PDB file of N, CA and C in Angstrom:
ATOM      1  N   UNK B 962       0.821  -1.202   0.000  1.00 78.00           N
ATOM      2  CA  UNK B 962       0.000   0.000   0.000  1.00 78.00           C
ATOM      3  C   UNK B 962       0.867   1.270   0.000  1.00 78.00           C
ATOM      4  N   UNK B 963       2.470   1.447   0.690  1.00 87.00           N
ATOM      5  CA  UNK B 963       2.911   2.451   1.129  1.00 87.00           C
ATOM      6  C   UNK B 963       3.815   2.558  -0.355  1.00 87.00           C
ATOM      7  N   UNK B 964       3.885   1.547  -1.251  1.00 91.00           N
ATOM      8  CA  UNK B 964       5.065   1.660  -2.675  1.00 91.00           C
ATOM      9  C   UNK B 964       4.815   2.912  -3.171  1.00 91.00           C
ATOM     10  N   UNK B 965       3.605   3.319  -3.417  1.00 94.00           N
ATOM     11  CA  UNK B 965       3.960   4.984  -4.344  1.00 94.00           C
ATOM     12  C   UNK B 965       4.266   5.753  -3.744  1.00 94.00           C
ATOM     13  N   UNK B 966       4.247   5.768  -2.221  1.00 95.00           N
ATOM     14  CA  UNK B 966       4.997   6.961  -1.569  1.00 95.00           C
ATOM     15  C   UNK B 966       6.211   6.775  -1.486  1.00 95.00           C
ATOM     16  N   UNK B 967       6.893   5.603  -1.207  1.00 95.00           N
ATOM     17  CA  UNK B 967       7.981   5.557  -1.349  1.00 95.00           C
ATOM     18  C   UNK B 967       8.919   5.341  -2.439  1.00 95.00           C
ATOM     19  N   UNK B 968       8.043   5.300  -3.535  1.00 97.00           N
ATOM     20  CA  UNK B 968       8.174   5.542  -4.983  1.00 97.00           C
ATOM     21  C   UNK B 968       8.923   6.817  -5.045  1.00 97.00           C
ATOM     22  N   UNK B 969       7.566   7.954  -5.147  1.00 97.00           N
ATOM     23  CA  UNK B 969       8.060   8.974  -4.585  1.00 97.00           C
ATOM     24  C   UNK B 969       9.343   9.636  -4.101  1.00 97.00           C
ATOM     25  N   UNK B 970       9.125   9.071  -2.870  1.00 97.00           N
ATOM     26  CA  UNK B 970      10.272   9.748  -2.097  1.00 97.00           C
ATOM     27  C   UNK B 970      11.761   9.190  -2.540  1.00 97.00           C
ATOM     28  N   UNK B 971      12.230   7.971  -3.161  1.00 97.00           N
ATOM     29  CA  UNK B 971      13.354   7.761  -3.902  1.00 97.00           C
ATOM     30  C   UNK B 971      13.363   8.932  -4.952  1.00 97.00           C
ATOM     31  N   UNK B 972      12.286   9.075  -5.851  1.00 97.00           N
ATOM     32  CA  UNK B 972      12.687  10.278  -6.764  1.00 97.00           C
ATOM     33  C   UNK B 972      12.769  11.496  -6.570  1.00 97.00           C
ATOM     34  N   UNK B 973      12.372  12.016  -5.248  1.00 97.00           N
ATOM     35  CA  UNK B 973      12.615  13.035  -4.879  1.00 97.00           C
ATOM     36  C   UNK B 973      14.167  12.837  -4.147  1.00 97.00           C
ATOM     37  N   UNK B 974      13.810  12.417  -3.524  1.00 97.00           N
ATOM     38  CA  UNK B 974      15.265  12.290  -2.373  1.00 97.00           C
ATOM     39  C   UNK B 974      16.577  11.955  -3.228  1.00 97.00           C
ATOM     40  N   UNK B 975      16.327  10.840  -4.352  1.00 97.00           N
ATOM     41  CA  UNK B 975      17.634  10.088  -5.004  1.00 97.00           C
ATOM     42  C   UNK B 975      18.751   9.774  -3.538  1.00 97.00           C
ATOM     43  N   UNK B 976      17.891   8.814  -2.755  1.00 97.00           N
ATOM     44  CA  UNK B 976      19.445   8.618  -1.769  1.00 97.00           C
ATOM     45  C   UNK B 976      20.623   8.148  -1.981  1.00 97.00           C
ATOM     46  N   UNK B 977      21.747   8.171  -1.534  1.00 96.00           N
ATOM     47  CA  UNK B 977      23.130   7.491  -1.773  1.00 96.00           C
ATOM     48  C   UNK B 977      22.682   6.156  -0.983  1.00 96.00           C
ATOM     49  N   UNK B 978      22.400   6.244  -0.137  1.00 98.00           N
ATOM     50  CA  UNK B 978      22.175   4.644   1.257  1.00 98.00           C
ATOM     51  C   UNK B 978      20.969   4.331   1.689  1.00 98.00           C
ATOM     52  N   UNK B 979      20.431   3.257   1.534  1.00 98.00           N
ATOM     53  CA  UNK B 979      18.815   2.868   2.077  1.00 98.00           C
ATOM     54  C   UNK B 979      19.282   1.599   2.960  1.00 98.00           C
ATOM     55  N   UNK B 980      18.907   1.911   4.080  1.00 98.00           N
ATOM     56  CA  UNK B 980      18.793   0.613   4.801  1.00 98.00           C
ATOM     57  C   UNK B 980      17.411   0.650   5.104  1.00 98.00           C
ATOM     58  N   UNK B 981      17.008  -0.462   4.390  1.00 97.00           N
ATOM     59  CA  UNK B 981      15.533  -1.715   4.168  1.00 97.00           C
ATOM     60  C   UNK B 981      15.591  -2.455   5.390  1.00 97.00           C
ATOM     61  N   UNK B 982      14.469  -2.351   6.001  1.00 96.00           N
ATOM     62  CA  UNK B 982      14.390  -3.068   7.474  1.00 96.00           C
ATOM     63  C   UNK B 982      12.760  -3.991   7.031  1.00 96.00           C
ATOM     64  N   UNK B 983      13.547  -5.022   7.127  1.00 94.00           N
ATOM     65  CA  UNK B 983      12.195  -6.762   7.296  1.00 94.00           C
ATOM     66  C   UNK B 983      12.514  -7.112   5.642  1.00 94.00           C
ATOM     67  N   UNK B 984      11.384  -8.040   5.574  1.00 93.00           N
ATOM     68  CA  UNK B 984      12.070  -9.160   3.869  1.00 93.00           C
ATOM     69  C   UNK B 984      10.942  -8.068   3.469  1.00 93.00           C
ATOM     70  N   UNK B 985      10.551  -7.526   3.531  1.00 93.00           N
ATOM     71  CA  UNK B 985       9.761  -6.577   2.312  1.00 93.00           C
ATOM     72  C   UNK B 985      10.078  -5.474   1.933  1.00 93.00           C
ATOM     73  N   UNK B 986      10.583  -4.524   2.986  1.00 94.00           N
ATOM     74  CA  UNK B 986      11.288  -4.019   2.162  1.00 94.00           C
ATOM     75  C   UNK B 986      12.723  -4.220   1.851  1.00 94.00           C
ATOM     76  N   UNK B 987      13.400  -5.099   2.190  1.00 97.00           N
ATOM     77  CA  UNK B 987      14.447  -5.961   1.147  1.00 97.00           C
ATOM     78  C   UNK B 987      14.464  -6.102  -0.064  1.00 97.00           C
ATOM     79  N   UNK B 988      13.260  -7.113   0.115  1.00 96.00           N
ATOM     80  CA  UNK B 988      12.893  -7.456  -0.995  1.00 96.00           C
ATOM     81  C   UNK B 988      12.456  -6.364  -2.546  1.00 96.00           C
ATOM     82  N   UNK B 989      11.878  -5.283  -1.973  1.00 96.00           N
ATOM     83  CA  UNK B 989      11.765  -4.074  -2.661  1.00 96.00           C
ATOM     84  C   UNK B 989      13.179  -3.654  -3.758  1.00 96.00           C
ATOM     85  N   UNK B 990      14.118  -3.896  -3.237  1.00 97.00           N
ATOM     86  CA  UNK B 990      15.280  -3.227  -3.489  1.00 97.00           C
ATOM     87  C   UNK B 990      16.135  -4.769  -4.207  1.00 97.00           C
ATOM     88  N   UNK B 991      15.962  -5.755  -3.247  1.00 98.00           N
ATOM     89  CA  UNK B 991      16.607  -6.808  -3.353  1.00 98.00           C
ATOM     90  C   UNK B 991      16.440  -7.797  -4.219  1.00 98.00           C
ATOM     91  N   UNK B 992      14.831  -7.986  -4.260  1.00 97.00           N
ATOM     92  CA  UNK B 992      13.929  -9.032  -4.703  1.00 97.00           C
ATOM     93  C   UNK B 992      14.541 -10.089  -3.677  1.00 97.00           C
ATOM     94  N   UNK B 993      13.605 -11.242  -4.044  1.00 96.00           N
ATOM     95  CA  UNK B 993      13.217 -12.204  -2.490  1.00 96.00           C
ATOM     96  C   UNK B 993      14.457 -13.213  -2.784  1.00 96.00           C
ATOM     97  N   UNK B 994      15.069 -12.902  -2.007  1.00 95.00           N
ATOM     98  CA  UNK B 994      16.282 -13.578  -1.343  1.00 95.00           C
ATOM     99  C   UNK B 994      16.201 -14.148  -0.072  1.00 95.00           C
ATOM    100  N   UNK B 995      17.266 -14.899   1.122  1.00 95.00           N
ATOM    101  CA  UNK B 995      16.873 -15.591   1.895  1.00 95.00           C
ATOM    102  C   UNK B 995      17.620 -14.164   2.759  1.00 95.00           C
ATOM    103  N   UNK B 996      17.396 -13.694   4.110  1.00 96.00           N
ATOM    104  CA  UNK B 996      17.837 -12.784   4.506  1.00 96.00           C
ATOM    105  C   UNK B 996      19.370 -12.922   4.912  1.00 96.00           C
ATOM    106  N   UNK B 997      19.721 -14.334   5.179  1.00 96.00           N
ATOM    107  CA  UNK B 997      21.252 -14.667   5.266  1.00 96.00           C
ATOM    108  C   UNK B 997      22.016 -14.085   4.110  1.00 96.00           C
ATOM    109  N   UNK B 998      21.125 -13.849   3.025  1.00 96.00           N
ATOM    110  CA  UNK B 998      22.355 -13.855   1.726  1.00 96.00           C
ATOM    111  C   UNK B 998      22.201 -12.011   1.552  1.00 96.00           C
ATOM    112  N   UNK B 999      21.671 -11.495   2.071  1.00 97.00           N
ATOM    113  CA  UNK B 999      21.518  -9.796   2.258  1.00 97.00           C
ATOM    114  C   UNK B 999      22.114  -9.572   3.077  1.00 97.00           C
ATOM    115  N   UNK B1000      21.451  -9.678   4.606  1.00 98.00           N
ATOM    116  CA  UNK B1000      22.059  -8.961   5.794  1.00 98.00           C
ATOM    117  C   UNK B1000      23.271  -9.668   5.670  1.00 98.00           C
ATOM    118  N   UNK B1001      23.934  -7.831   6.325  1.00 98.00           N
ATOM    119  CA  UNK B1001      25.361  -8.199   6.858  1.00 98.00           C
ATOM    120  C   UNK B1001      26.458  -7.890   5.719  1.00 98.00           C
ATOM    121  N   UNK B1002      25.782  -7.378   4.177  1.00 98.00           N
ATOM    122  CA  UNK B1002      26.640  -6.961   2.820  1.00 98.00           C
ATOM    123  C   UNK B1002      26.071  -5.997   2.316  1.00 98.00           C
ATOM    124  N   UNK B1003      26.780  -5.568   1.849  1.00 98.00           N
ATOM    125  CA  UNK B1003      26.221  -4.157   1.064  1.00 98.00           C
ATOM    126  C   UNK B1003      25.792  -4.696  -0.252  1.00 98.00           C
ATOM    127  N   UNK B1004      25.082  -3.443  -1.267  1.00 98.00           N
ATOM    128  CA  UNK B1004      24.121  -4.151  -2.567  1.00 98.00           C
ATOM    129  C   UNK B1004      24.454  -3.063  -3.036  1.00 98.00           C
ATOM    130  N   UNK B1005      24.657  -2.721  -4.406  1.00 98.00           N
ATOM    131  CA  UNK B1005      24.138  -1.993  -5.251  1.00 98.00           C
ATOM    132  C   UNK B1005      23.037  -2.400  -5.577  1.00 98.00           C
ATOM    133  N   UNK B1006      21.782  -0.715  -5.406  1.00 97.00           N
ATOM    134  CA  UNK B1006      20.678  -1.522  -6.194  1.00 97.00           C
ATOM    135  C   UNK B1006      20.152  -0.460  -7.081  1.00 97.00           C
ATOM    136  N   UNK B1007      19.502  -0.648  -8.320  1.00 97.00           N
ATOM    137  CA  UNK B1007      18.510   0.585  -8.704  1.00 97.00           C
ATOM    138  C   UNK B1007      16.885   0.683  -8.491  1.00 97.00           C
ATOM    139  N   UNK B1008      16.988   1.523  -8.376  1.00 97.00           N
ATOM    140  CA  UNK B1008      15.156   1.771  -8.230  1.00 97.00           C
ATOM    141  C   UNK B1008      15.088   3.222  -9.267  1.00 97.00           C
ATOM    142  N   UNK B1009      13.371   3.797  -9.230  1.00 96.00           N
ATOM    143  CA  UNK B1009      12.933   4.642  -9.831  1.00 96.00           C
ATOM    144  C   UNK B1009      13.953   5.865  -9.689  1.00 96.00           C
ATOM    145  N   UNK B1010      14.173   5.891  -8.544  1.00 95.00           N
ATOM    146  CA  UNK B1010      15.241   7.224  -8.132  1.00 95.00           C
ATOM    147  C   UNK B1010      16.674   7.482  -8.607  1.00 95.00           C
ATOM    148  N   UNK B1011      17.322   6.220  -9.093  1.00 97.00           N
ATOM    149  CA  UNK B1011      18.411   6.194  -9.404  1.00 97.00           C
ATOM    150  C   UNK B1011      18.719   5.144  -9.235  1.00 97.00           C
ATOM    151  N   UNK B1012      20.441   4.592  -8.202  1.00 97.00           N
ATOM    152  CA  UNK B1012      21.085   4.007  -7.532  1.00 97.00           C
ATOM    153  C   UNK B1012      21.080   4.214  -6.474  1.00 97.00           C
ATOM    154  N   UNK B1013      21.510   3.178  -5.184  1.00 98.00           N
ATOM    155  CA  UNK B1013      21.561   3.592  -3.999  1.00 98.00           C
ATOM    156  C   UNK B1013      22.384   2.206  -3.660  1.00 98.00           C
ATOM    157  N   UNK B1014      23.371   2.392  -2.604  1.00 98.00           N
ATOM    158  CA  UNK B1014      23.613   1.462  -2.028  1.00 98.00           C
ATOM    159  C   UNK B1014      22.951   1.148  -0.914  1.00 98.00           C
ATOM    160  N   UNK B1015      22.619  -0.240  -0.838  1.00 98.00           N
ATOM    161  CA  UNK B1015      21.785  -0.551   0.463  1.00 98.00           C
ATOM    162  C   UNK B1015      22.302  -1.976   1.211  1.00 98.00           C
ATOM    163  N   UNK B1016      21.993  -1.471   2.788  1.00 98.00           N
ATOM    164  CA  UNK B1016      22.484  -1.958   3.630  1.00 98.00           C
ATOM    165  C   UNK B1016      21.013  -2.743   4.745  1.00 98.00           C
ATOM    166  N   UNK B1017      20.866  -4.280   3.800  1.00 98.00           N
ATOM    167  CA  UNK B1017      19.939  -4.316   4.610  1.00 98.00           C
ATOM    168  C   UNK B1017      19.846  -4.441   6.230  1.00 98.00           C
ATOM    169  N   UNK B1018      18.868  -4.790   6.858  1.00 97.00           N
ATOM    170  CA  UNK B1018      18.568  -5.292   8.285  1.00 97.00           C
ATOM    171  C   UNK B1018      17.536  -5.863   8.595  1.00 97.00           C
ATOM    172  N   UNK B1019      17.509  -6.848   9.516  1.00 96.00           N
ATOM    173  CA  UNK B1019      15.946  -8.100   9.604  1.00 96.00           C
ATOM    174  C   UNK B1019      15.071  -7.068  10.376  1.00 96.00           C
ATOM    175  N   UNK B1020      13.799  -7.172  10.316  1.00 93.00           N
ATOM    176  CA  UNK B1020      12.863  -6.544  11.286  1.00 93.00           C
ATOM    177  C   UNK B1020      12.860  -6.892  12.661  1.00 93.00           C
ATOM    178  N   UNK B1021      13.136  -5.442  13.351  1.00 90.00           N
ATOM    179  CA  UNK B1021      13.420  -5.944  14.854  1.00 90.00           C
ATOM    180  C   UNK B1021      12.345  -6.489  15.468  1.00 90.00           C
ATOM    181  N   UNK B1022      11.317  -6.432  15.061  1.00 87.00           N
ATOM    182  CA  UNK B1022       9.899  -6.671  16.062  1.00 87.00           C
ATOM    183  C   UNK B1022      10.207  -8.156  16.733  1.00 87.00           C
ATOM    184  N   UNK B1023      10.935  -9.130  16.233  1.00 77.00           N
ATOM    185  CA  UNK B1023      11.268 -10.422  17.511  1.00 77.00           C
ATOM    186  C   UNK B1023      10.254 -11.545  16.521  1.00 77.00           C
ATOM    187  N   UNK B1024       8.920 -10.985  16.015  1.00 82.00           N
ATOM    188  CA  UNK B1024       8.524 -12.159  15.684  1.00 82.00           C
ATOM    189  C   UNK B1024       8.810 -13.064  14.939  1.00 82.00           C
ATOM    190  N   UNK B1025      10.177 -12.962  14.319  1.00 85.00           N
ATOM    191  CA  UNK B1025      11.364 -14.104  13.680  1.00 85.00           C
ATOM    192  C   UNK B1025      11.724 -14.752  14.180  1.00 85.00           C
ATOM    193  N   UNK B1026      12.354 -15.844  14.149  1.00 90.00           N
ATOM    194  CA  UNK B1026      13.306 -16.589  15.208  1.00 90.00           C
ATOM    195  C   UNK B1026      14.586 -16.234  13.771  1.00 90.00           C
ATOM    196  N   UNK B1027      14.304 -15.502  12.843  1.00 93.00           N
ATOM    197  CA  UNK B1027      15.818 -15.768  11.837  1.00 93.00           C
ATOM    198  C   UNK B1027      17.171 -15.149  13.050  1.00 93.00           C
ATOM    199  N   UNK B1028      16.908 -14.659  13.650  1.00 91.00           N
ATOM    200  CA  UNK B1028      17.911 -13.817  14.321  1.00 91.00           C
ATOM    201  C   UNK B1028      18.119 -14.530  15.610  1.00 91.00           C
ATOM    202  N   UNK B1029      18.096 -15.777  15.940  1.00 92.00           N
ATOM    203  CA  UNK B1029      18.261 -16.248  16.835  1.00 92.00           C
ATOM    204  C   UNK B1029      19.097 -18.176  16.102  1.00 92.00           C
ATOM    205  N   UNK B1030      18.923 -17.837  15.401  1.00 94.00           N
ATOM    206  CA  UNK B1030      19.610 -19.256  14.015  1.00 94.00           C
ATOM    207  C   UNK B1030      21.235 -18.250  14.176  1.00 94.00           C
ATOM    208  N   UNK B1031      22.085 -19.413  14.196  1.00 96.00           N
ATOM    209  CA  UNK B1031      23.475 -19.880  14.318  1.00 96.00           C
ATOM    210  C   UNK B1031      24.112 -18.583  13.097  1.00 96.00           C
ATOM    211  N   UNK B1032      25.066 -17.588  13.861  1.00 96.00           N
ATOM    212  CA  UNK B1032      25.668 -16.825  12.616  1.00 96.00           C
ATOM    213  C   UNK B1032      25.190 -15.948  12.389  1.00 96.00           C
ATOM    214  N   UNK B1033      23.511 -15.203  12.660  1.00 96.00           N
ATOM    215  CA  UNK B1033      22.809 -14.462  12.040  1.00 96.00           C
ATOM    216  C   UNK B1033      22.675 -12.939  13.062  1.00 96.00           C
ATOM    217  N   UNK B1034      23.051 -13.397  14.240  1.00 95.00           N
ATOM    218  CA  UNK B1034      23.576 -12.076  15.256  1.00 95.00           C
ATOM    219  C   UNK B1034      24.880 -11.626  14.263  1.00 95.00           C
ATOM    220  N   UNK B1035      25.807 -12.107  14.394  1.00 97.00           N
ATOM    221  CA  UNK B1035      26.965 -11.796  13.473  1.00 97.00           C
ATOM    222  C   UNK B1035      26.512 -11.022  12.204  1.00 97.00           C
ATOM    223  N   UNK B1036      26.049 -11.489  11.043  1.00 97.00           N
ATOM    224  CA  UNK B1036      25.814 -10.911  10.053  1.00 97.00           C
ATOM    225  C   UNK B1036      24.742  -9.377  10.319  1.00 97.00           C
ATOM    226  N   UNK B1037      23.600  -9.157  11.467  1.00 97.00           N
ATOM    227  CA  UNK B1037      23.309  -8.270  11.739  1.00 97.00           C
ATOM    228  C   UNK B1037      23.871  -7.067  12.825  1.00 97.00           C
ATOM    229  N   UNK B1038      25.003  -7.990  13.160  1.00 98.00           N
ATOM    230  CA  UNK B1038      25.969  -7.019  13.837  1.00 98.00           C
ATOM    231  C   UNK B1038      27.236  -6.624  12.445  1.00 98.00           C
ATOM    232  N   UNK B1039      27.675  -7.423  11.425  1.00 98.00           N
ATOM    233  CA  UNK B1039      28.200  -6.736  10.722  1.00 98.00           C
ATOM    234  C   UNK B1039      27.696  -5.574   9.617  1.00 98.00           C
ATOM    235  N   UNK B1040      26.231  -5.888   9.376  1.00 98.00           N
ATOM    236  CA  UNK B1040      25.088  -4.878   8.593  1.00 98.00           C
ATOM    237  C   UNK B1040      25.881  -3.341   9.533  1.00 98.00           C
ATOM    238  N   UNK B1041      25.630  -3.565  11.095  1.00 98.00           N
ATOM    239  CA  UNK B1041      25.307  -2.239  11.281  1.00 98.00           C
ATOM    240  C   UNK B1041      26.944  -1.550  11.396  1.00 98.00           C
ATOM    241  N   UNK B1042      27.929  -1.948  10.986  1.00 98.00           N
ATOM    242  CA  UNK B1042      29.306  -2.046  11.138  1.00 98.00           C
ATOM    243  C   UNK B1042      29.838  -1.211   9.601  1.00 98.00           C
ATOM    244  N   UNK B1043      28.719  -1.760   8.665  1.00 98.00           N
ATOM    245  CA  UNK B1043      28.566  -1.475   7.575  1.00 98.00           C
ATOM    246  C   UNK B1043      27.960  -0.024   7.428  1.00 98.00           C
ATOM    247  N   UNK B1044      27.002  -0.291   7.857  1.00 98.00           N
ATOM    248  CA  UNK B1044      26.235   1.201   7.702  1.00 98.00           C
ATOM    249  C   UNK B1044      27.111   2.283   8.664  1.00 98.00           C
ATOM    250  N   UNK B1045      27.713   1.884   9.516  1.00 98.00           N
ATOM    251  CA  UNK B1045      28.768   3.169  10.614  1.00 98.00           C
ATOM    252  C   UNK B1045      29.896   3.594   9.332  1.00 98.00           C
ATOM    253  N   UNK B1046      30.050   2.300   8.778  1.00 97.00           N
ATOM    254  CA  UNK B1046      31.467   3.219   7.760  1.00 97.00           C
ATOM    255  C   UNK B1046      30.516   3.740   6.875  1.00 97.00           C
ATOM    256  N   UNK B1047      29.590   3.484   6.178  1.00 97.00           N
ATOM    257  CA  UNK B1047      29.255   4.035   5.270  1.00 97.00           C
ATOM    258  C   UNK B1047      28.832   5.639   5.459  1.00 97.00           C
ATOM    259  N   UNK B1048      28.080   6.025   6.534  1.00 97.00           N
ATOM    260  CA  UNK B1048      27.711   7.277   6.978  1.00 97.00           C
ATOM    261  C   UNK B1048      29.453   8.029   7.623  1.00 97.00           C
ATOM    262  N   UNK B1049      30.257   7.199   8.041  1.00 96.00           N
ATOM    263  CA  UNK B1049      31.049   8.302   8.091  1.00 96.00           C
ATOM    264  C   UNK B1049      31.968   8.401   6.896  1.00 96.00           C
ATOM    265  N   UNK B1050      31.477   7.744   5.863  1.00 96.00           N
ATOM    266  CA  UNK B1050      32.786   8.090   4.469  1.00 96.00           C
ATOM    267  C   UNK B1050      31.467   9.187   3.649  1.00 96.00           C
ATOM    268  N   UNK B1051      29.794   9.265   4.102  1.00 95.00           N
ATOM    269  CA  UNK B1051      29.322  10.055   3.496  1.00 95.00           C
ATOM    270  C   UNK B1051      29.522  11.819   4.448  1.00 95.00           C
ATOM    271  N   UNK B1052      29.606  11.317   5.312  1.00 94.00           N
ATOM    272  CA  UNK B1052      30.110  12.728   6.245  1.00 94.00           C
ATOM    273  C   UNK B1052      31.197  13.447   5.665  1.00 94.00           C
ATOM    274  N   UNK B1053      32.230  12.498   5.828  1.00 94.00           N
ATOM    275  CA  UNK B1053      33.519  12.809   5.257  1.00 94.00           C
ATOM    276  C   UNK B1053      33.189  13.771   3.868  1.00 94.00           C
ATOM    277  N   UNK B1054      32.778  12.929   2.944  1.00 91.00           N
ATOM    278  CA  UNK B1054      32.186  14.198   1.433  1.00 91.00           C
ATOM    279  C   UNK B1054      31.793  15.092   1.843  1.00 91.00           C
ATOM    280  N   UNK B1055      30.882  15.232   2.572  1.00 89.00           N
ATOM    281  CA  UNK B1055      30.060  16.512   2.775  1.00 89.00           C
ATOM    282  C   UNK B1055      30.913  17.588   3.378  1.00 89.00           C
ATOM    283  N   UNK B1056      31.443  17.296   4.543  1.00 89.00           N
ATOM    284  CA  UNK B1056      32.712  18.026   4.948  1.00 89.00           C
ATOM    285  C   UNK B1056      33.288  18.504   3.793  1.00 89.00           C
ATOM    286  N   UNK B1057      33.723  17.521   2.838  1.00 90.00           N
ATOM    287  CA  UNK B1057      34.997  18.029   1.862  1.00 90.00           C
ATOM    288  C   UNK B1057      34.349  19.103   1.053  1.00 90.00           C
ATOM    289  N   UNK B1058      33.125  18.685   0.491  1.00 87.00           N
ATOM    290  CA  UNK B1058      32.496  19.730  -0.817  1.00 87.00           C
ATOM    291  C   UNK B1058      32.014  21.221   0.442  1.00 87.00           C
ATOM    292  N   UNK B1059      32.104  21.030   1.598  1.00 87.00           N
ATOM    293  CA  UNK B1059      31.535  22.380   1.592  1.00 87.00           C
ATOM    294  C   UNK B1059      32.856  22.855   2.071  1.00 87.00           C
ATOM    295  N   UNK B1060      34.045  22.638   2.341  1.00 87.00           N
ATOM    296  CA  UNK B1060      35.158  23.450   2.533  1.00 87.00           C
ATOM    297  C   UNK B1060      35.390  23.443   1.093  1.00 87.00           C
ATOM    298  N   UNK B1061      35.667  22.949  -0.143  1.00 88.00           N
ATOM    299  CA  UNK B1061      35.911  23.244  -0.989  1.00 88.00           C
ATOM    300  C   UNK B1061      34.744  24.642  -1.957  1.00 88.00           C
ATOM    301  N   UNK B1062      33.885  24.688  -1.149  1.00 87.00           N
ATOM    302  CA  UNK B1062      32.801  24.996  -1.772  1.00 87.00           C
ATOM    303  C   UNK B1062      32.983  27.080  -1.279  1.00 87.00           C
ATOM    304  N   UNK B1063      34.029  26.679  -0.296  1.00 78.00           N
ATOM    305  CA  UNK B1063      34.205  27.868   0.986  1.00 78.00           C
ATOM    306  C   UNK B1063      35.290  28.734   0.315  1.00 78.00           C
TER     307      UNK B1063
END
C-alpha cells in the first residue's frame, strides 16, 4: 500500500544509502532472497530514483526466530558495522564539498 509513496520519495530524495528493514522491504530493493544472503553486505541496487547502495537489516519486532539461528547475530551485527562506515565516508564528502565549496 505504502510503494507509491515511497516511490516517490526515492525520486525526490535520489538517496546514496537505504537501509531496508524486514524481507519486504528488502525485498523491494533486493527481490526475495533468503535474509542470510543480504544482511550483513552491502548491494548496489537501482530503483525509480536512481542508484543507492543498500544496507539491509531483519525486522526488529522479535517475531522471527531468523535472528536467533546460528551466525545471524553476526551478520546483523556486521550490517550495522557497515552502515557506521558508510555514513562516516558520506560525512567525510560533505565536509569536503563544503570546505571546498568555501
Amino acid at each position: 500500500m505504502c510503494r507509491s509513496w515511497l516511490e516517490d520519495e526515492l525520486r525526490l530524495i535520489r538517496p546514496t544509502l537505504v537501509i531496508p528493514v524486514g524481507k519486504l522491504a528488502i525485498g523491494y530493493f533486493l527481490g526475495d532472497r533468503p535474509l542470510s544472503d543480504t544482511v550483513g553486505r552491502s548491494h548496489q541496487a537501482t530503483h525509480v530514483g536512481g542508484s543507492s547502495l543498500v544496507i539491509p537489516l531483519p525486522h526488529p519486532s522479535g517475531a522471527s526466530s531468523w535472528i536467533h539461528m546460528p551466525g545471524h547475530a553476526d551478520l546483523v551485527e556486521r550490517a550495522l558495522v557497515l552502515i557506521g562506515e558508510e555514513l562516516r565516508r558520506l560525512q567525510s564528502t560533505v565536509k569536503a564539498r563544503k570546505r571546498s565549496a568555501a
